[in-house]
mmCIF file of C-alpha atoms in Angstrom:
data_model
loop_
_atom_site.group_PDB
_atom_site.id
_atom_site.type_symbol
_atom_site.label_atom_id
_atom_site.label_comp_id
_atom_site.label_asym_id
_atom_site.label_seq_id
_atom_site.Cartn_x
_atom_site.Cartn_y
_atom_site.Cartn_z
ATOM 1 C CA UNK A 1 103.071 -71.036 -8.969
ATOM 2 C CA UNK A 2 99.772 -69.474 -7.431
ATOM 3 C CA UNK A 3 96.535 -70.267 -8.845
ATOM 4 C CA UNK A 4 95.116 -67.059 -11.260
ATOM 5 C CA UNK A 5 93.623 -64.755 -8.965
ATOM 6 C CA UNK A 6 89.346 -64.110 -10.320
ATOM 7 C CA UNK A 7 88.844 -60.876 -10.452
ATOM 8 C CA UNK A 8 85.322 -61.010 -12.166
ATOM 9 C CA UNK A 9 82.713 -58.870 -10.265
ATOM 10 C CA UNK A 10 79.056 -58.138 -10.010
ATOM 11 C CA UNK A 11 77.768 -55.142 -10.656
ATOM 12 C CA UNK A 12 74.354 -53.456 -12.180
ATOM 13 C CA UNK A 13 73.279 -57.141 -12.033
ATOM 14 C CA UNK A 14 76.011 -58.208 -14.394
ATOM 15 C CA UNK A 15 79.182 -59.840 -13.977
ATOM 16 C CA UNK A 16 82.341 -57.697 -15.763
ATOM 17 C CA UNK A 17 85.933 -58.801 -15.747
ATOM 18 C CA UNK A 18 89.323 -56.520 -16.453
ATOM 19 C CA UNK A 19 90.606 -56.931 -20.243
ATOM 20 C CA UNK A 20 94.027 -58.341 -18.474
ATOM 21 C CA UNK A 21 95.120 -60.663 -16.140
ATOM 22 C CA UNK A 22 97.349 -59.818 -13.034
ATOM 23 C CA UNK A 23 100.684 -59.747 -13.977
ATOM 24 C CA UNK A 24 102.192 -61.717 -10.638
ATOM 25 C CA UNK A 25 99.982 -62.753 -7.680
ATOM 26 C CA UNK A 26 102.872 -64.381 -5.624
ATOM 27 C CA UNK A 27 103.386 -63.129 -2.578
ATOM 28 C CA UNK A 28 105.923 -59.724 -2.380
ATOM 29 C CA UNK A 29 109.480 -60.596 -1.405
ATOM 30 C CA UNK A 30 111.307 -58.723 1.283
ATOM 31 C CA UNK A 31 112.342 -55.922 -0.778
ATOM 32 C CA UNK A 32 109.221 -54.737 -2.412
ATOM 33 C CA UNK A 33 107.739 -54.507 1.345
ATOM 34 C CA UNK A 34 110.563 -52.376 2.154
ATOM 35 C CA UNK A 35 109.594 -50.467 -0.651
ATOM 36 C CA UNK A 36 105.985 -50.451 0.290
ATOM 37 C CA UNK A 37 106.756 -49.183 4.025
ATOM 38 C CA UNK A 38 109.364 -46.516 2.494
ATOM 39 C CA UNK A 39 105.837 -45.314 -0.299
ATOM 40 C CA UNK A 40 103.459 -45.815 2.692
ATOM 41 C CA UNK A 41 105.336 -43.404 4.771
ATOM 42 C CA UNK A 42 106.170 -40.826 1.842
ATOM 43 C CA UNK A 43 102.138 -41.047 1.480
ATOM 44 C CA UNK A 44 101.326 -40.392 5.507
ATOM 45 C CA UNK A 45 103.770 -37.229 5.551
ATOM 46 C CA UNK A 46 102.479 -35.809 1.747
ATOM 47 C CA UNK A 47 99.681 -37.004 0.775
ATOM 48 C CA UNK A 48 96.851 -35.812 3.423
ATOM 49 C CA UNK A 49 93.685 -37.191 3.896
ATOM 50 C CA UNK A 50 90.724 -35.185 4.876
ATOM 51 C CA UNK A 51 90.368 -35.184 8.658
ATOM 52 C CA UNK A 52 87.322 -36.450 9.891
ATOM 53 C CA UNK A 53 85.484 -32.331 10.267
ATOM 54 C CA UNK A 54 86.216 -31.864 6.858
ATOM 55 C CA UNK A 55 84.155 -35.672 6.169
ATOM 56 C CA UNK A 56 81.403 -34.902 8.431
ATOM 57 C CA UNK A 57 81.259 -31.374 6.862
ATOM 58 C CA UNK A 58 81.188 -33.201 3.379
ATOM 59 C CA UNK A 59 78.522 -35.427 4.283
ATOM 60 C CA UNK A 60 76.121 -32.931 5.864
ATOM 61 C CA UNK A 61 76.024 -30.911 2.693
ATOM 62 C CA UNK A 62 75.215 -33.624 0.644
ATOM 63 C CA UNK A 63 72.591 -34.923 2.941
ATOM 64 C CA UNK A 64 70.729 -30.966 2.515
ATOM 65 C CA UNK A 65 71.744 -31.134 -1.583
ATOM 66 C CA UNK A 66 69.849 -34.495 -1.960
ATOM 67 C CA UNK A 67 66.910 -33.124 0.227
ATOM 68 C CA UNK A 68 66.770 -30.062 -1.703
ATOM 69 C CA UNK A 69 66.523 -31.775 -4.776
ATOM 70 C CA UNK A 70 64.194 -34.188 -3.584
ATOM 71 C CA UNK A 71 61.732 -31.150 -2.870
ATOM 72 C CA UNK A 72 62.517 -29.606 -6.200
ATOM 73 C CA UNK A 73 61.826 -32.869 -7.826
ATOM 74 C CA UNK A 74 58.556 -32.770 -6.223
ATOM 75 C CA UNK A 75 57.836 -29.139 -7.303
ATOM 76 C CA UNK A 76 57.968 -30.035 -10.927
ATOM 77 C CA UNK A 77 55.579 -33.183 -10.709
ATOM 78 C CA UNK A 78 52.715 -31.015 -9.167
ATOM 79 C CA UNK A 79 53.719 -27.992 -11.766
ATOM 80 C CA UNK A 80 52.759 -30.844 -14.048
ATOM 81 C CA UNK A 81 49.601 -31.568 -12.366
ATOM 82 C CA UNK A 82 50.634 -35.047 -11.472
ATOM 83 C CA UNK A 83 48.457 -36.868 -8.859
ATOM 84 C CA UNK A 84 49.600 -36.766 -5.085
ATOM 85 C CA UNK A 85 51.079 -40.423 -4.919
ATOM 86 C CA UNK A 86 52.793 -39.527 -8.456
ATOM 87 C CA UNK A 87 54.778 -36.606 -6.651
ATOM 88 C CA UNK A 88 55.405 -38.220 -3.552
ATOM 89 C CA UNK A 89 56.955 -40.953 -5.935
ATOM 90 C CA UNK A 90 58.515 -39.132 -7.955
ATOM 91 C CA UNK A 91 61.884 -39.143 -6.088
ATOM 92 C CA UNK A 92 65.330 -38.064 -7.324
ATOM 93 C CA UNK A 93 68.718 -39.130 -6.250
ATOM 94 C CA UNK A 94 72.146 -37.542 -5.837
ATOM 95 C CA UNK A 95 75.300 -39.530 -6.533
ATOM 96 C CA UNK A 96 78.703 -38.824 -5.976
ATOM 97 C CA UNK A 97 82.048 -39.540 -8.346
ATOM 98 C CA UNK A 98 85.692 -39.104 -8.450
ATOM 99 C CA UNK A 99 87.983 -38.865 -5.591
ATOM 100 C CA UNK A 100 85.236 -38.128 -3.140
ATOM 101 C CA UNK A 101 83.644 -41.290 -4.153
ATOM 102 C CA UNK A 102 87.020 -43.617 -3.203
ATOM 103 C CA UNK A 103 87.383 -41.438 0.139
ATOM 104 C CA UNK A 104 90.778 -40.119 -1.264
ATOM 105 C CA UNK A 105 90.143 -37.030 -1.238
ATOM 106 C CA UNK A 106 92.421 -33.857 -0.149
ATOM 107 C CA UNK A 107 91.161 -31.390 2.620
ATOM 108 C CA UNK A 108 90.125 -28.770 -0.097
ATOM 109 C CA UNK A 109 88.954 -30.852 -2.910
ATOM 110 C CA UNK A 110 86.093 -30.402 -5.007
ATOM 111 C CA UNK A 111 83.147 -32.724 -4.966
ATOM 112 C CA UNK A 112 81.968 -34.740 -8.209
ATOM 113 C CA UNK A 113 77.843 -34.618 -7.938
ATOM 114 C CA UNK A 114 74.949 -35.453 -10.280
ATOM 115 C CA UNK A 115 71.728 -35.181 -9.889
ATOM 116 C CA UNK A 116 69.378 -38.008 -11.503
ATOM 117 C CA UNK A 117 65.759 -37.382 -11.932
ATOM 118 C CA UNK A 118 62.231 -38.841 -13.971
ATOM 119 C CA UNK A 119 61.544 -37.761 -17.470
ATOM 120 C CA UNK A 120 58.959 -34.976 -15.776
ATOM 121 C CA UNK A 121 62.157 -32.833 -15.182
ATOM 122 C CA UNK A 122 63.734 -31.050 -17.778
ATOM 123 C CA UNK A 123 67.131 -28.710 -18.400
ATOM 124 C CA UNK A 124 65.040 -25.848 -18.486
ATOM 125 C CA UNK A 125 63.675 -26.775 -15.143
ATOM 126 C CA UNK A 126 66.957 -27.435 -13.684
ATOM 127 C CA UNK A 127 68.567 -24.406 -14.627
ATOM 128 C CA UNK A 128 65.262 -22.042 -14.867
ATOM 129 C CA UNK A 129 65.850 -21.029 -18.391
ATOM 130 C CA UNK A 130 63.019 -20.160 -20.911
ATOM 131 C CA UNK A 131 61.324 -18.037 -17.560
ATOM 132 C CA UNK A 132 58.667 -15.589 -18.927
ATOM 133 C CA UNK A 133 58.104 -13.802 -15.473
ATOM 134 C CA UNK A 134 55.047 -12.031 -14.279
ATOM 135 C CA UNK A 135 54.471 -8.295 -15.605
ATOM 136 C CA UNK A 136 54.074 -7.305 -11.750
ATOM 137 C CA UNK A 137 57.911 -8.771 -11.106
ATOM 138 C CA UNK A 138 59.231 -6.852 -14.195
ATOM 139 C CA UNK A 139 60.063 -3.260 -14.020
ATOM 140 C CA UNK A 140 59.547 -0.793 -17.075
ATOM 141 C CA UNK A 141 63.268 0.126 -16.729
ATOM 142 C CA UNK A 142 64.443 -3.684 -16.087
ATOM 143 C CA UNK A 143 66.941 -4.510 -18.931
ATOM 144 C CA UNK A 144 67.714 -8.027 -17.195
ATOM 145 C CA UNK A 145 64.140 -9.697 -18.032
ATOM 146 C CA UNK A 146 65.483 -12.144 -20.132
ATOM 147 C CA UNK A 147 68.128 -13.566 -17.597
ATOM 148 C CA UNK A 148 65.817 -14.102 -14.982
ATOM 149 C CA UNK A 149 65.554 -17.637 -13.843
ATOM 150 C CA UNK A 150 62.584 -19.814 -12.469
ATOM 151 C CA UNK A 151 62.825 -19.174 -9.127
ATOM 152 C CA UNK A 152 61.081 -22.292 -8.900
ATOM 153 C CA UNK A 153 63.984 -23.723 -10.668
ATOM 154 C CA UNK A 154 67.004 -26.634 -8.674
ATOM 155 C CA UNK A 155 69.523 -23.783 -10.064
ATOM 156 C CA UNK A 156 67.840 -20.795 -8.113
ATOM 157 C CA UNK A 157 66.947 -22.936 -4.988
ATOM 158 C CA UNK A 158 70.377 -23.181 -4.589
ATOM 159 C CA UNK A 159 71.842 -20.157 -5.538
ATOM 160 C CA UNK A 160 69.468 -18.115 -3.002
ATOM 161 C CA UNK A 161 70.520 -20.951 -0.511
ATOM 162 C CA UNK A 162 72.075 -19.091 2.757
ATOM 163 C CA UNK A 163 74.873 -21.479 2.450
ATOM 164 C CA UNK A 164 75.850 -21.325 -0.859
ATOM 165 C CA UNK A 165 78.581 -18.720 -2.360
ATOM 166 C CA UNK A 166 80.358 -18.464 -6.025
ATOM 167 C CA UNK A 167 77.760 -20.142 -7.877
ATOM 168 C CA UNK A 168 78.033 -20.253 -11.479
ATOM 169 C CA UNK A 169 75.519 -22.279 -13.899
ATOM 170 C CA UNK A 170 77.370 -23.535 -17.678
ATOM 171 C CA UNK A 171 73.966 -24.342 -19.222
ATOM 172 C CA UNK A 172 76.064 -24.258 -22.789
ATOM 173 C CA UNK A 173 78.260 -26.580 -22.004
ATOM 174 C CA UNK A 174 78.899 -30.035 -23.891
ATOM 175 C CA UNK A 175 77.766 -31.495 -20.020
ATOM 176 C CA UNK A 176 75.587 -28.723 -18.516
ATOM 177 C CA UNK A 177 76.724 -27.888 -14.707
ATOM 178 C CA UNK A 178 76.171 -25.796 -11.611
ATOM 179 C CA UNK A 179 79.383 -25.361 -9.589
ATOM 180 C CA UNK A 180 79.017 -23.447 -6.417
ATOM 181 C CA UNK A 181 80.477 -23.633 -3.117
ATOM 182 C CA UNK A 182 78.116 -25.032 -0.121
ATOM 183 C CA UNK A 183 79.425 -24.310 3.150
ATOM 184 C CA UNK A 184 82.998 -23.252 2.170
ATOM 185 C CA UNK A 185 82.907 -27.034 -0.269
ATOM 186 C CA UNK A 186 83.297 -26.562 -4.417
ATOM 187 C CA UNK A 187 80.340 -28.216 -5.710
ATOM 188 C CA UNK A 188 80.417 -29.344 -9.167
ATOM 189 C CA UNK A 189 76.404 -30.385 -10.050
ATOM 190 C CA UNK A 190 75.471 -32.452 -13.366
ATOM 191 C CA UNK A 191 72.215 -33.548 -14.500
ATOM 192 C CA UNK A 192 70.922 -36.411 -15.540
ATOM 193 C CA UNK A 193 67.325 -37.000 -17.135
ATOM 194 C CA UNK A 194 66.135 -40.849 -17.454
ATOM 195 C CA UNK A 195 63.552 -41.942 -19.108
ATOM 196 C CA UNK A 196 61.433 -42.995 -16.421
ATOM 197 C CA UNK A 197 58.776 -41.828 -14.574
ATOM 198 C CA UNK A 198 60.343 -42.133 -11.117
ATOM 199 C CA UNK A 199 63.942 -42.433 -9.526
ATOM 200 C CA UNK A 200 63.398 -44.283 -6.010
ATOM 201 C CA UNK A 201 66.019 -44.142 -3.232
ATOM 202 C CA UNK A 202 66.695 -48.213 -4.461
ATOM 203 C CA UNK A 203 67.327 -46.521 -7.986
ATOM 204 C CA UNK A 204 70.935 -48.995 -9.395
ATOM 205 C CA UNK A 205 73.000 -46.187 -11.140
ATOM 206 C CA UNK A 206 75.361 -49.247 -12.386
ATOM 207 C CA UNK A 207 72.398 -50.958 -14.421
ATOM 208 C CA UNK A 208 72.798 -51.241 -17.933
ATOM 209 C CA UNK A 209 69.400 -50.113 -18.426
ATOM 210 C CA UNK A 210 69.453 -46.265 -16.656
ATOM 211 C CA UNK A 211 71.110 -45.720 -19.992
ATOM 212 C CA UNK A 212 68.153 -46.764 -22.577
ATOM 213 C CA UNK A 213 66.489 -43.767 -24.292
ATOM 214 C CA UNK A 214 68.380 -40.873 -22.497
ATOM 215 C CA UNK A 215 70.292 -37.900 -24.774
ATOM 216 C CA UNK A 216 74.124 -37.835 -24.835
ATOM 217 C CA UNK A 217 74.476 -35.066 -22.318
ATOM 218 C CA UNK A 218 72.897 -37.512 -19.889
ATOM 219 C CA UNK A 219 74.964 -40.275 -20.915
ATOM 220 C CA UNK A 220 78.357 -37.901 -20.691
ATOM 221 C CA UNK A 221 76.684 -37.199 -16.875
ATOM 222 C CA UNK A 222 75.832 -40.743 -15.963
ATOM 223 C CA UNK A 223 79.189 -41.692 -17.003
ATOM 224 C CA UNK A 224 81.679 -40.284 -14.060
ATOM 225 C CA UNK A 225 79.835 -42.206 -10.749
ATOM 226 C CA UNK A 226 78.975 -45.370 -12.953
ATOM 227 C CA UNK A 227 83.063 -45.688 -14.072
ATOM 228 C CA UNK A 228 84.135 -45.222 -10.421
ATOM 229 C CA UNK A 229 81.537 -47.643 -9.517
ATOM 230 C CA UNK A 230 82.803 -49.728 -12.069
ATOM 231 C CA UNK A 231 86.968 -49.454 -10.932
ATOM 232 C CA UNK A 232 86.191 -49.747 -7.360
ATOM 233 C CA UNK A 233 84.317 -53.041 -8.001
ATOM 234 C CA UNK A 234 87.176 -54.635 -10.600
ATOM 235 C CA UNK A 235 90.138 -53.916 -8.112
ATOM 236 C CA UNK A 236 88.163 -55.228 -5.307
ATOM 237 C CA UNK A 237 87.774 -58.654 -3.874
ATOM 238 C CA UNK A 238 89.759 -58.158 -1.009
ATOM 239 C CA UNK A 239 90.835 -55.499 1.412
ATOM 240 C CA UNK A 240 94.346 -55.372 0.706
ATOM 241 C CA UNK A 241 93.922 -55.613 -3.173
ATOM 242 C CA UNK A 242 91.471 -52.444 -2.945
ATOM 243 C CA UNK A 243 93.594 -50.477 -0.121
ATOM 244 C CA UNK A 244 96.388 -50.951 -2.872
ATOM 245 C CA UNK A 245 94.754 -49.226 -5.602
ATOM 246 C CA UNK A 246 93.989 -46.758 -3.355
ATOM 247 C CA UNK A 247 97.500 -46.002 -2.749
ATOM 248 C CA UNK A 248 98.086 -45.980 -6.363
ATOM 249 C CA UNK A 249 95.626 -43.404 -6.332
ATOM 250 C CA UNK A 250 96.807 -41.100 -4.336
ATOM 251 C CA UNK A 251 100.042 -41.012 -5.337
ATOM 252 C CA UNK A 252 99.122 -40.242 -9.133
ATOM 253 C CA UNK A 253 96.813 -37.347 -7.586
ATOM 254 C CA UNK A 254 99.923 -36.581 -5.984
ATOM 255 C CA UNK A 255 102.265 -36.670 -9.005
ATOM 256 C CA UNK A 256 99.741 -35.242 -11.638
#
């Protein structure tokens, strides 16, 4: 009988384990890899991956999302009068979930995003809310004052972005979010508010500690990129164990 297979892993600086063991580690006799070729083929022919100018179309919106709200980030610190090295610290990073976030996405699917920032942001600022604009940008006939949004705001910055079609911002939701489409890609945005004063590009999402003193929507937000981080590391430890999963994966994207 094979020795138990560890699957303890390291992660946010801790070390987590699955709540069960693997059921059989021995090696696969000849007719489960029959079985495997016959699934591995069913997955090549029906199951598609997206080809590699839908990825690089993927990855150069993300790269302008994060540098937009970098720059947004950095808007809000000097609103708040913070010193120059305060705003050029501030920082802000964007972090990915779901599907996206294991590479098994479909050519089509929608991208999991959230936005983490300092405790200097705030939903109002994300989303432009609470804007009391200037009397000479309000009209004696305009009935839509009190819709108007910061245009200072992340949420305007990218709605009046070139690229950027079908946006809609849920403010009320249980887990506020933008969702918009960026270059022909659904976008769906959440926001996430630490309690911190910066967010630098080394910022661990999988720390135990991102979550102290943050509200619940924040928590709900945090949640989706710090579980996949969390499943990707447990089912890891070797190629073939993760490439697995992966299969798994896809096929119950494919079935549900």
């Amino acid at each position: 009988m094979p020795p138990p297979i560890d699957l303890t892993a390291t992660i946010g600086g801790r070390k987590v384990s699955p709540a069960l063991p693997i059921v059989d580690g021995s090696a696969s006799p000849p007719n489960e890899l029959q079985f495997n070729a016959t699934l591995s083929s069913f997955i090549s022919q029906n199951v598609p991956l997206e080809p590699i100018e839908g990825i690089r179309t993927r990855e150069r919106v993300l790269v302008k999302m994060g540098n937009l709200c970098r720059e947004w980030v950095k808007s809000v610190a000097a609103k708040r009068g913070l010193s120059s090295d305060a705003v050029a610290s501030a920082g802000g990073e964007l972090f990915t979930s779901g599907s996206y976030r294991l590479g098994v996405h479909e050519p089509g699917a929608d991208i999991d995003t959230i936005v983490v920032v300092p405790n200097i942001c705030t939903k109002e600022d994300f989303f432009g809310s609470g804007y009391v604009p200037p009397d000479s940008m309000v009209q004696d006939d305009d009935d839509d004052v009190n819709e108007m949004r910061d245009p200072d705001s992340l949420a305007e910055r990218i709605r009046r972005h070139p690229d950027v079609t079908n946006f809609i911002p849920v403010e009320g939701a249980a887990v506020p979010i933008l969702t918009f489409d960026w270059e022909g890609i659904n976008i769906d945005l959440l926001f996430a508010r630490l309690n911190a004063p910066s967010v630098p590009a080394n910022f661990d999402i999988d720390n135990d500690m991102v979550l102290s003193g943050v509200d619940s929507a924040t928590e709900k937000s945090l949640n989706g990129p710090r579980v996949t981080n969390l499943i990707a590391a447990l089912v890891g430890g070797t190629e073939e164990r993760y490439q697995t999963f992966l299969t798994v994966v896809r096929l119950v994207r494919k079935w549900a």
